[in-house]
Short mmCIF file of C-alpha atoms in Angstrom, two decimals:
data_model
loop_
_atom_site.label_atom_id
_atom_site.label_comp_id
_atom_site.label_asym_id
_atom_site.label_seq_id
_atom_site.Cartn_x
_atom_site.Cartn_y
_atom_site.Cartn_z
CA MET J 1 -19.35 -11.77 -3.98
CA LYS J 2 -16.81 -9.65 -5.82
CA SER J 3 -16.93 -7.06 -2.99
CA SER J 4 -16.23 -9.84 -0.50
CA GLN J 5 -13.20 -11.02 -2.47
CA ASN J 6 -11.78 -7.48 -2.63
CA THR J 7 -12.18 -7.16 1.16
CA ASN J 8 -10.34 -10.43 1.70
CA LYS J 9 -7.48 -9.31 -0.60
CA LYS J 10 -7.15 -6.06 1.34
CA LYS J 11 -7.06 -7.97 4.63
CA THR J 12 -4.14 -10.08 3.30
CA VAL J 13 -2.32 -6.84 2.38
CA TYR J 14 -2.76 -5.59 5.91
CA ILE J 15 -0.55 -8.48 7.03
CA TYR J 16 2.26 -7.07 4.90
CA ILE J 17 1.74 -3.55 6.26
CA PHE J 18 1.83 -4.90 9.79
CA LEU J 19 5.09 -6.78 9.08
CA LEU J 20 6.67 -3.52 7.90
CA TRP J 21 5.15 -1.49 10.72
CA ILE J 22 6.76 -3.59 13.44
CA LEU J 23 10.32 -3.12 12.01
CA PRO J 24 11.66 -0.88 14.86
CA ILE J 25 10.02 -3.11 17.48
CA MET J 26 11.42 -6.35 16.05
CA ASP J 27 14.95 -4.98 15.70
CA SER J 28 14.86 -3.61 19.27
CA LEU J 29 13.70 -6.99 20.53
CA ASN J 30 16.40 -8.65 18.53
CA GLY J 31 18.99 -6.40 20.15
CA PHE J 32 17.52 -7.00 23.60
CA ILE J 33 17.58 -10.82 23.20
CA ASN J 34 21.03 -10.96 21.59
CA GLY J 35 22.82 -8.31 23.53
CA GLY J 36 23.06 -5.90 20.59
CA GLY J 37 21.96 -8.09 17.75
CA ASN J 38 23.59 -10.81 15.61
CA GLU J 39 23.53 -10.13 11.88
CA ASN J 40 25.42 -13.22 10.79
CA GLY J 41 23.76 -16.00 12.79
CA LEU J 42 20.19 -17.12 13.05
CA SER J 43 18.42 -14.44 15.07
CA LEU J 44 14.95 -12.99 15.62
CA GLY J 45 15.87 -10.27 13.11
CA ILE J 46 16.81 -12.73 10.36
CA VAL J 47 13.69 -14.87 11.00
CA TYR J 48 11.53 -11.70 10.86
CA ARG J 49 12.96 -10.80 7.47
CA PHE J 50 12.67 -14.34 6.22
CA VAL J 51 8.96 -14.15 7.01
CA ILE J 52 8.72 -10.93 4.96
CA VAL J 53 10.35 -12.71 2.00
CA ILE J 54 8.00 -15.71 2.28
CA VAL J 55 4.91 -13.45 2.47
CA SER J 56 6.27 -11.46 -0.52
CA ILE J 57 6.70 -14.55 -2.67
CA PHE J 58 3.20 -15.69 -1.64
CA TYR J 59 1.81 -12.39 -3.01
CA TRP J 60 3.82 -12.89 -6.24
CA LEU J 61 2.18 -16.31 -6.65
CA ILE J 62 -1.39 -15.15 -5.80
CA TYR J 63 -1.53 -11.70 -7.42
CA GLY J 64 1.15 -12.01 -10.11
CA ILE J 65 4.33 -10.16 -10.86
CA ASN J 66 5.43 -8.06 -13.83
CA LYS J 67 7.46 -10.10 -16.29
CA LYS J 68 10.24 -7.55 -16.42
CA TYR J 69 10.55 -7.80 -12.62
CA LEU J 70 10.58 -11.61 -12.83
CA ILE J 71 13.30 -11.67 -15.49
CA TYR J 72 15.38 -9.14 -13.55
CA PHE J 73 15.04 -10.93 -10.23
CA PHE J 74 15.85 -14.34 -11.75
CA SER J 75 18.91 -12.91 -13.50
CA LEU J 76 20.10 -11.15 -10.30
CA CYS J 77 19.67 -14.32 -8.24
CA THR J 78 21.48 -16.36 -10.90
CA PHE J 79 24.44 -13.98 -10.83
CA LEU J 80 24.54 -14.02 -7.03
CA VAL J 81 24.54 -17.85 -6.99
CA ILE J 82 27.44 -17.82 -9.49
CA SER J 83 29.29 -15.28 -7.29
CA MET J 84 28.87 -17.61 -4.27
CA GLY J 85 30.14 -20.57 -6.28
CA ILE J 86 33.18 -18.73 -7.58
CA ASN J 87 34.06 -17.19 -4.20
CA ASN J 88 33.18 -20.16 -2.03
CA GLY J 89 35.11 -20.15 1.22
CA ALA J 90 35.03 -20.47 4.98
CA ASP J 91 32.66 -17.54 5.31
CA SER J 92 30.09 -18.80 2.77
CA PHE J 93 27.20 -18.50 5.30
CA SER J 94 28.19 -14.91 6.16
CA TYR J 95 28.30 -14.07 2.43
CA LEU J 96 24.90 -15.75 1.88
CA THR J 97 23.43 -13.70 4.74
CA LEU J 98 24.90 -10.55 3.21
CA LEU J 99 23.38 -11.30 -0.20
CA PHE J 100 20.05 -12.02 1.44
CA LYS J 101 20.12 -8.51 2.94
CA LEU J 102 21.12 -7.08 -0.44
CA VAL J 103 18.09 -8.67 -2.17
CA LEU J 104 15.62 -8.00 0.60
CA PRO J 105 14.76 -4.34 -0.31
CA ILE J 106 14.41 -5.30 -3.94
CA ILE J 107 11.91 -8.00 -3.01
CA ILE J 108 9.91 -5.44 -0.93
CA ILE J 109 9.90 -2.97 -3.80
CA ILE J 110 8.70 -5.51 -6.36
CA THR J 111 6.02 -6.77 -3.91
CA ILE J 112 4.61 -3.30 -3.13
CA ASP J 113 4.64 -2.28 -6.76
CA SER J 114 2.88 -5.47 -7.75
CA LEU J 115 0.21 -4.92 -5.09
CA ALA J 116 -0.18 -1.25 -6.06
CA LYS J 117 -0.86 -2.20 -9.69
CA LYS J 118 -3.66 -4.38 -8.40
CA LYS J 119 -4.93 -1.41 -6.43
CA LEU J 120 -4.30 -3.29 -3.18
CA PHE J 121 -1.51 -1.00 -1.84
CA ARG J 122 -2.19 2.72 -1.74
CA LYS J 123 -0.21 5.88 -1.03
CA GLU J 124 -2.01 6.16 2.33
CA TYR J 125 -0.35 2.94 3.52
CA LEU J 126 3.12 4.36 2.99
CA THR J 127 2.07 7.57 4.76
CA PHE J 128 0.80 5.51 7.65
CA LEU J 129 4.14 3.68 7.88
CA MET J 130 6.24 6.85 7.72
CA ASN J 131 4.07 8.65 10.26
CA SER J 132 4.27 5.66 12.57
CA TRP J 133 8.01 5.23 12.23
CA THR J 134 8.57 8.94 12.90
CA ILE J 135 7.29 8.24 16.41
CA ILE J 136 8.32 4.62 17.02
CA PHE J 137 11.95 4.77 15.96
CA PRO J 138 12.81 7.75 18.20
CA LEU J 139 10.78 6.21 21.05
CA THR J 140 12.83 2.95 20.86
CA LEU J 141 15.94 5.04 21.35
CA LEU J 142 14.70 7.48 23.95
CA LEU J 143 12.80 4.93 26.08
CA ALA J 144 15.77 2.52 26.03
CA TYR J 145 17.96 5.35 27.31
CA VAL J 146 15.57 6.25 30.08
CA LEU J 147 15.21 2.62 31.08
CA GLY J 148 19.03 2.08 30.90
CA ILE J 149 18.74 -0.99 28.72
CA GLY J 150 20.46 0.16 25.51
CA PHE J 151 23.99 0.19 24.10
CA SER J 152 26.58 2.89 23.55
CA THR J 153 27.24 3.97 19.96
CA TYR J 154 30.99 3.52 20.61
CA GLY J 155 31.88 1.26 23.51
CA ASP J 156 34.06 -1.51 22.14
CA GLY J 157 37.48 0.07 22.66
CA THR J 158 37.19 2.21 19.49
CA SER J 159 36.66 5.30 21.61
CA MET J 160 39.41 7.24 23.38
CA GLY J 161 40.40 5.20 26.40
CA GLY J 162 37.77 2.60 25.53
CA ARG J 163 35.04 4.94 26.79
CA ASN J 164 31.34 4.40 26.06
CA VAL J 165 30.30 7.29 23.84
CA GLY J 166 26.84 8.07 22.36
CA PHE J 167 23.76 5.92 22.50
CA LYS J 168 22.08 3.70 19.84
CA GLY J 169 19.29 2.04 21.81
CA LEU J 170 19.06 -1.70 21.27
CA TYR J 171 20.00 -1.55 17.60
CA PHE J 172 22.90 -3.64 16.26
CA ALA J 173 24.59 -1.04 13.98
CA GLN J 174 24.64 2.68 14.72
CA ASN J 175 24.99 3.52 11.02
CA ASP J 176 21.71 1.71 10.16
CA ILE J 177 19.66 3.63 12.69
CA SER J 178 21.54 6.79 11.81
CA TYR J 179 20.47 6.51 8.14
CA ILE J 180 16.80 5.95 9.19
CA ILE J 181 16.90 8.96 11.56
CA ASP J 182 18.36 11.09 8.75
CA ILE J 183 15.52 10.17 6.37
CA LEU J 184 12.90 10.61 9.09
CA TYR J 185 14.31 14.05 9.84
CA LEU J 186 13.92 14.93 6.12
CA TYR J 187 10.35 13.58 6.29
CA VAL J 188 9.38 15.52 9.40
CA MET J 189 10.98 18.69 8.03
CA ASN J 190 8.89 18.27 4.88
CA LYS J 191 5.73 17.94 7.06
CA ILE J 192 6.55 20.85 9.34
CA PHE J 193 7.16 23.27 6.46
CA LYS J 194 3.82 22.29 4.97
CA HIS J 195 1.89 22.64 8.21
CA VAL J 196 2.96 23.52 11.70
CA SER J 197 1.01 21.74 14.42
CA PRO J 198 1.69 20.39 17.91
CA ARG J 199 2.07 16.93 16.39
CA THR J 200 4.66 17.96 13.79
CA ILE J 201 6.59 19.94 16.43
CA PHE J 202 6.54 16.94 18.73
CA GLU J 203 7.74 14.64 15.96
CA TYR J 204 10.49 17.06 15.11
CA LEU J 205 11.69 17.25 18.67
CA MET J 206 11.66 13.40 18.94
CA VAL J 207 13.66 12.85 15.79
CA LEU J 208 16.14 15.72 16.58
CA SER J 209 16.73 14.44 20.13
CA SER J 210 17.38 10.92 18.88
CA SER J 211 19.92 12.29 16.40
CA LEU J 212 21.72 14.32 18.99
CA LEU J 213 21.81 11.34 21.43
CA MET J 214 23.60 9.03 18.98
CA GLY J 215 26.71 11.15 18.69
CA LEU J 216 27.51 10.42 15.07
CA LYS J 217 29.26 13.22 13.21
CA GLY J 218 27.93 12.10 9.81
CA ASN J 219 24.42 12.15 11.21
CA TYR J 220 24.94 15.66 12.65
CA LEU J 221 26.26 16.87 9.28
CA ILE J 222 23.26 15.50 7.39
CA ILE J 223 20.82 17.05 9.86
CA ILE J 224 22.52 20.46 9.49
CA LEU J 225 22.50 20.24 5.70
CA ILE J 226 18.81 19.28 5.58
CA THR J 227 17.91 22.17 7.91
CA ILE J 228 19.79 24.69 5.86
CA ALA J 229 18.38 23.35 2.63
CA PHE J 230 14.79 23.83 3.86
CA LEU J 231 15.40 27.24 5.23
CA LEU J 232 16.96 28.37 1.97
CA LYS J 233 14.21 26.70 -0.04
CA TYR J 234 11.49 28.77 1.64
CA GLU J 235 13.55 31.99 1.93
CA SER J 236 11.39 33.97 -0.48
CA SER J 237 8.02 32.70 0.76
CA LEU J 238 6.55 35.30 3.13
CA SER J 239 3.75 32.87 4.12
CA ARG J 240 6.38 30.53 5.55
CA ASN J 241 8.01 33.08 7.87
CA PHE J 242 5.98 32.09 10.92
CA GLN J 243 6.78 28.40 10.34
CA LYS J 244 10.46 29.20 9.97
CA ILE J 245 10.45 31.09 13.22
CA LEU J 246 8.71 28.23 15.02
CA LEU J 247 11.15 25.73 13.57
CA PHE J 248 14.16 27.80 14.44
CA MET J 249 12.87 28.13 18.00
CA SER J 250 12.27 24.39 18.15
CA ILE J 251 15.85 23.70 17.01
CA VAL J 252 17.39 26.11 19.49
CA LEU J 253 15.23 24.88 22.40
CA SER J 254 15.88 21.23 21.59
CA ILE J 255 19.62 21.77 21.49
CA LEU J 256 19.65 23.78 24.68
CA ALA J 257 17.50 21.15 26.49
CA PHE J 258 19.67 18.33 25.16
CA ILE J 259 22.89 20.05 26.28
CA SER J 260 21.45 20.70 29.75
CA PHE J 261 20.35 17.07 30.19
CA PHE J 262 23.26 15.31 28.50
CA THR J 263 26.32 17.47 29.29
CA ASN J 264 28.57 14.48 30.12
CA GLU J 265 27.59 12.60 26.94
CA ILE J 266 28.27 15.68 24.75
CA ASN J 267 31.69 16.20 26.32
CA GLN J 268 32.54 12.54 25.64
CA ILE J 269 31.49 12.83 21.99
CA ILE J 270 33.58 16.00 21.48
CA GLU J 271 36.61 14.36 23.18
CA ARG J 272 36.30 11.36 20.91
CA TRP J 273 36.20 13.50 17.81
CA GLN J 274 39.28 15.46 19.00
CA TYR J 275 41.11 12.25 19.71
CA PHE J 276 40.58 10.75 16.26
CA TYR J 277 41.13 14.03 14.42
CA ASN J 278 44.50 14.43 16.10
CA LYS J 279 45.29 10.75 15.46
CA ASN J 280 44.22 10.28 11.85
CA GLY J 281 44.05 13.63 10.14
CA LEU J 282 41.13 15.47 8.52
CA ILE J 283 40.20 13.14 5.63
CA SER J 284 40.44 9.98 7.71
CA PHE J 285 38.53 11.68 10.48
CA LEU J 286 35.72 12.81 8.21
CA THR J 287 35.36 9.39 6.61
CA SER J 288 35.99 7.45 9.86
CA THR J 289 39.07 5.90 8.23
CA ARG J 290 36.98 4.45 5.39
CA SER J 291 39.10 6.28 2.84
CA ASP J 292 42.22 4.57 4.23
CA ARG J 293 40.85 1.16 3.26
CA LEU J 294 40.26 1.87 -0.43
CA ALA J 295 43.76 1.86 -1.87
CA PRO J 296 45.05 -1.37 -0.19
CA THR J 297 41.82 -3.24 -0.89
CA PHE J 298 41.63 -2.44 -4.58
CA SER J 299 45.36 -3.07 -4.95
CA TRP J 300 44.83 -6.54 -3.47
CA LEU J 301 41.82 -7.12 -5.82
CA PHE J 302 43.82 -6.35 -8.96
CA ALA J 303 46.93 -8.22 -7.76
CA ASN J 304 44.96 -11.45 -7.04
CA TYR J 305 41.97 -11.34 -9.44
CA GLY J 306 42.99 -8.94 -12.20
CA ILE J 307 40.29 -7.88 -14.65
CA VAL J 308 38.03 -10.79 -13.63
CA GLY J 309 37.97 -9.42 -10.10
CA LEU J 310 36.97 -5.97 -11.35
CA LEU J 311 34.11 -7.48 -13.41
CA CYS J 312 32.90 -10.20 -10.98
CA GLY J 313 34.33 -9.21 -7.56
CA SER J 314 35.89 -11.28 -4.87
CA GLY J 315 32.86 -12.17 -2.75
CA TYR J 316 33.54 -12.08 0.96
CA ASN J 317 37.29 -12.68 0.61
CA TYR J 318 38.53 -9.13 0.82
CA THR J 319 36.99 -8.69 4.28
CA ASN J 320 39.24 -11.46 5.78
CA ILE J 321 42.51 -11.00 3.88
CA VAL J 322 43.07 -7.30 3.49
CA ILE J 323 41.30 -5.19 6.15
CA SER J 324 39.35 -7.68 8.30
CA LYS J 325 36.16 -5.64 7.72
CA PHE J 326 34.12 -3.94 5.01
CA ILE J 327 35.08 -0.66 3.41
CA GLU J 328 31.73 0.54 4.81
CA MET J 329 31.00 2.53 1.68
CA ASP J 330 28.23 0.64 -0.16
CA LEU J 331 29.31 1.62 -3.67
CA PHE J 332 32.88 0.27 -3.20
CA ASP J 333 31.80 -2.76 -1.13
CA ILE J 334 29.39 -3.93 -3.79
CA ILE J 335 32.06 -3.51 -6.52
CA LEU J 336 34.55 -5.46 -4.37
CA GLN J 337 32.02 -8.23 -3.67
CA LEU J 338 30.19 -8.51 -7.05
CA GLY J 339 32.32 -6.55 -9.44
CA LEU J 340 31.10 -4.06 -12.01
CA ILE J 341 28.56 -6.55 -13.30
CA GLY J 342 26.98 -6.91 -9.91
CA PHE J 343 27.19 -3.16 -9.39
CA ILE J 344 25.21 -2.59 -12.58
CA PHE J 345 22.63 -5.19 -11.55
CA VAL J 346 22.08 -3.58 -8.16
CA TYR J 347 22.48 0.10 -8.78
CA GLY J 348 20.91 -0.08 -12.24
CA PHE J 349 17.69 -1.27 -10.59
CA TYR J 350 17.55 1.63 -8.13
CA VAL J 351 18.71 4.33 -10.56
CA LYS J 352 16.11 3.26 -13.15
CA LEU J 353 13.46 3.33 -10.48
CA TYR J 354 14.50 6.90 -9.61
CA LEU J 355 14.73 8.16 -13.20
CA ASN J 356 11.23 6.86 -13.98
CA ASN J 357 9.76 8.55 -10.90
CA ARG J 358 12.03 11.42 -10.02
CA ASN J 359 9.19 13.96 -9.81
CA VAL J 360 7.84 12.62 -6.48
CA VAL J 361 8.63 15.34 -3.95
CA PHE J 362 9.76 13.70 -0.71
CA TYR J 363 10.65 10.22 -1.90
CA SER J 364 12.91 11.37 -4.74
CA THR J 365 14.82 13.59 -2.36
CA ALA J 366 15.01 10.80 0.18
CA PHE J 367 16.43 8.49 -2.50
CA LEU J 368 19.15 10.93 -3.50
CA LEU J 369 20.00 11.41 0.19
CA THR J 370 20.10 7.61 0.53
CA LEU J 371 22.62 7.35 -2.25
CA LEU J 372 24.79 10.02 -0.60
CA ILE J 373 24.70 8.36 2.81
CA SER J 374 25.23 4.88 1.43
CA THR J 375 28.30 6.01 -0.49
CA LEU J 376 29.92 8.01 2.33
CA SER J 377 28.88 5.96 5.37
CA GLY J 378 27.66 2.64 4.04
CA HIS J 379 25.25 0.30 5.92
CA VAL J 380 22.27 0.95 3.68
CA PHE J 381 22.11 -1.53 0.75
CA GLU J 382 23.51 -4.50 2.62
CA THR J 383 22.14 -4.32 6.13
CA ALA J 384 18.93 -5.86 7.54
CA LEU J 385 17.43 -2.79 9.25
CA SER J 386 18.25 -0.22 6.55
CA GLY J 387 17.19 -2.67 3.83
CA VAL J 388 13.54 -2.88 4.90
CA PHE J 389 13.38 0.86 5.34
CA LEU J 390 15.04 1.39 1.95
CA GLY J 391 12.45 -0.87 0.36
CA VAL J 392 9.66 1.33 1.67
CA ILE J 393 11.37 4.57 0.64
CA CYS J 394 11.88 3.35 -2.96
CA SER J 395 8.32 2.06 -3.06
CA GLY J 396 7.24 5.63 -2.35
CA LEU J 397 8.80 6.58 -5.68
CA ILE J 398 6.49 4.25 -7.48
CA ILE J 399 3.10 4.74 -5.85
CA SER J 400 3.18 8.24 -4.33
CA GLU J 401 0.89 10.63 -6.10
CA GLU J 402 2.54 13.80 -4.79
CA LYS J 403 4.49 15.38 -7.68
CA LYS J 404 6.68 18.46 -7.99
CA ILE J 405 4.93 21.45 -9.51
#
């Protein structure tokens, strides 16, 4: 009888694993249906994430939740409701949607941790998700390109001459998928330096090709830094020499093959970089003009809200009045929206999670890389696609058994 109950419990957890597993498929379908996706209105992507939240809360009710998590989550939601009340305006629904995305990864983390404590969610499930995503995410990009049904990374007039540059598949935001590809590259590099096999080489080529295809300078920089870091890490290990040679050959062959197949696309990417470098200068070019938005936005915040604005934020207001868009640097966007109090609520949760579990090999490194990417490029803590992925990465900190020696 008891064995039967445990089996049924595991079956219900498989539902959650499946919901997470289909992430790249659902977001690609969302983009296909909505012509690139719609993050602010009711869409397949929003409905999909709403289902994840409902199932998560169901697990909380059935299997229980740690009291500390419950107190934290209730306090966070109370603060967010107050923030909405204070900063109520014409874009209230957009702000509500934004806050929903902000809370989503936290809900996923709490759910997986609660299930793990009941021995219903194991490390193997995370490994299954990461191994699957290493194939599925690149496939959604590469197949869309081959079929001619995707979207350019830059094709809305932001490129030189309004040209279409790069390729992001059917995904809504290129920075979201760029962040995921960065972490998957770190993951597959970690695998390939442990064991070289036809599968790991294939996964590596898939992820690297997807990265090159997108045409994002930030993505290229992260890929280069990760590669250098791994090569330096195993510099003194003679047993790794063969793997390093194979990896180096894979990188060179991948780049050469990519250049031969996508010469026109590469030329367009380089021309776009040259155009914006000459137009904006080095710092603005490297930050994609994000740095230019900081001074006027914070000046507006202090002028209109004073110390209260610094503590509690301005909600969604700064995106309409000052710059007509986000800063696109998560740390500053969260401070502008929720103030220092909200910043402590959100970042405090993640930092504490890391500090309590920082000896986990891959996931601790992935978390630090996440902080770097979210601060420099944004689109991690407050976006739908990155949010689900972030929830799984942070869950790996909690339940992974692989520790640093």
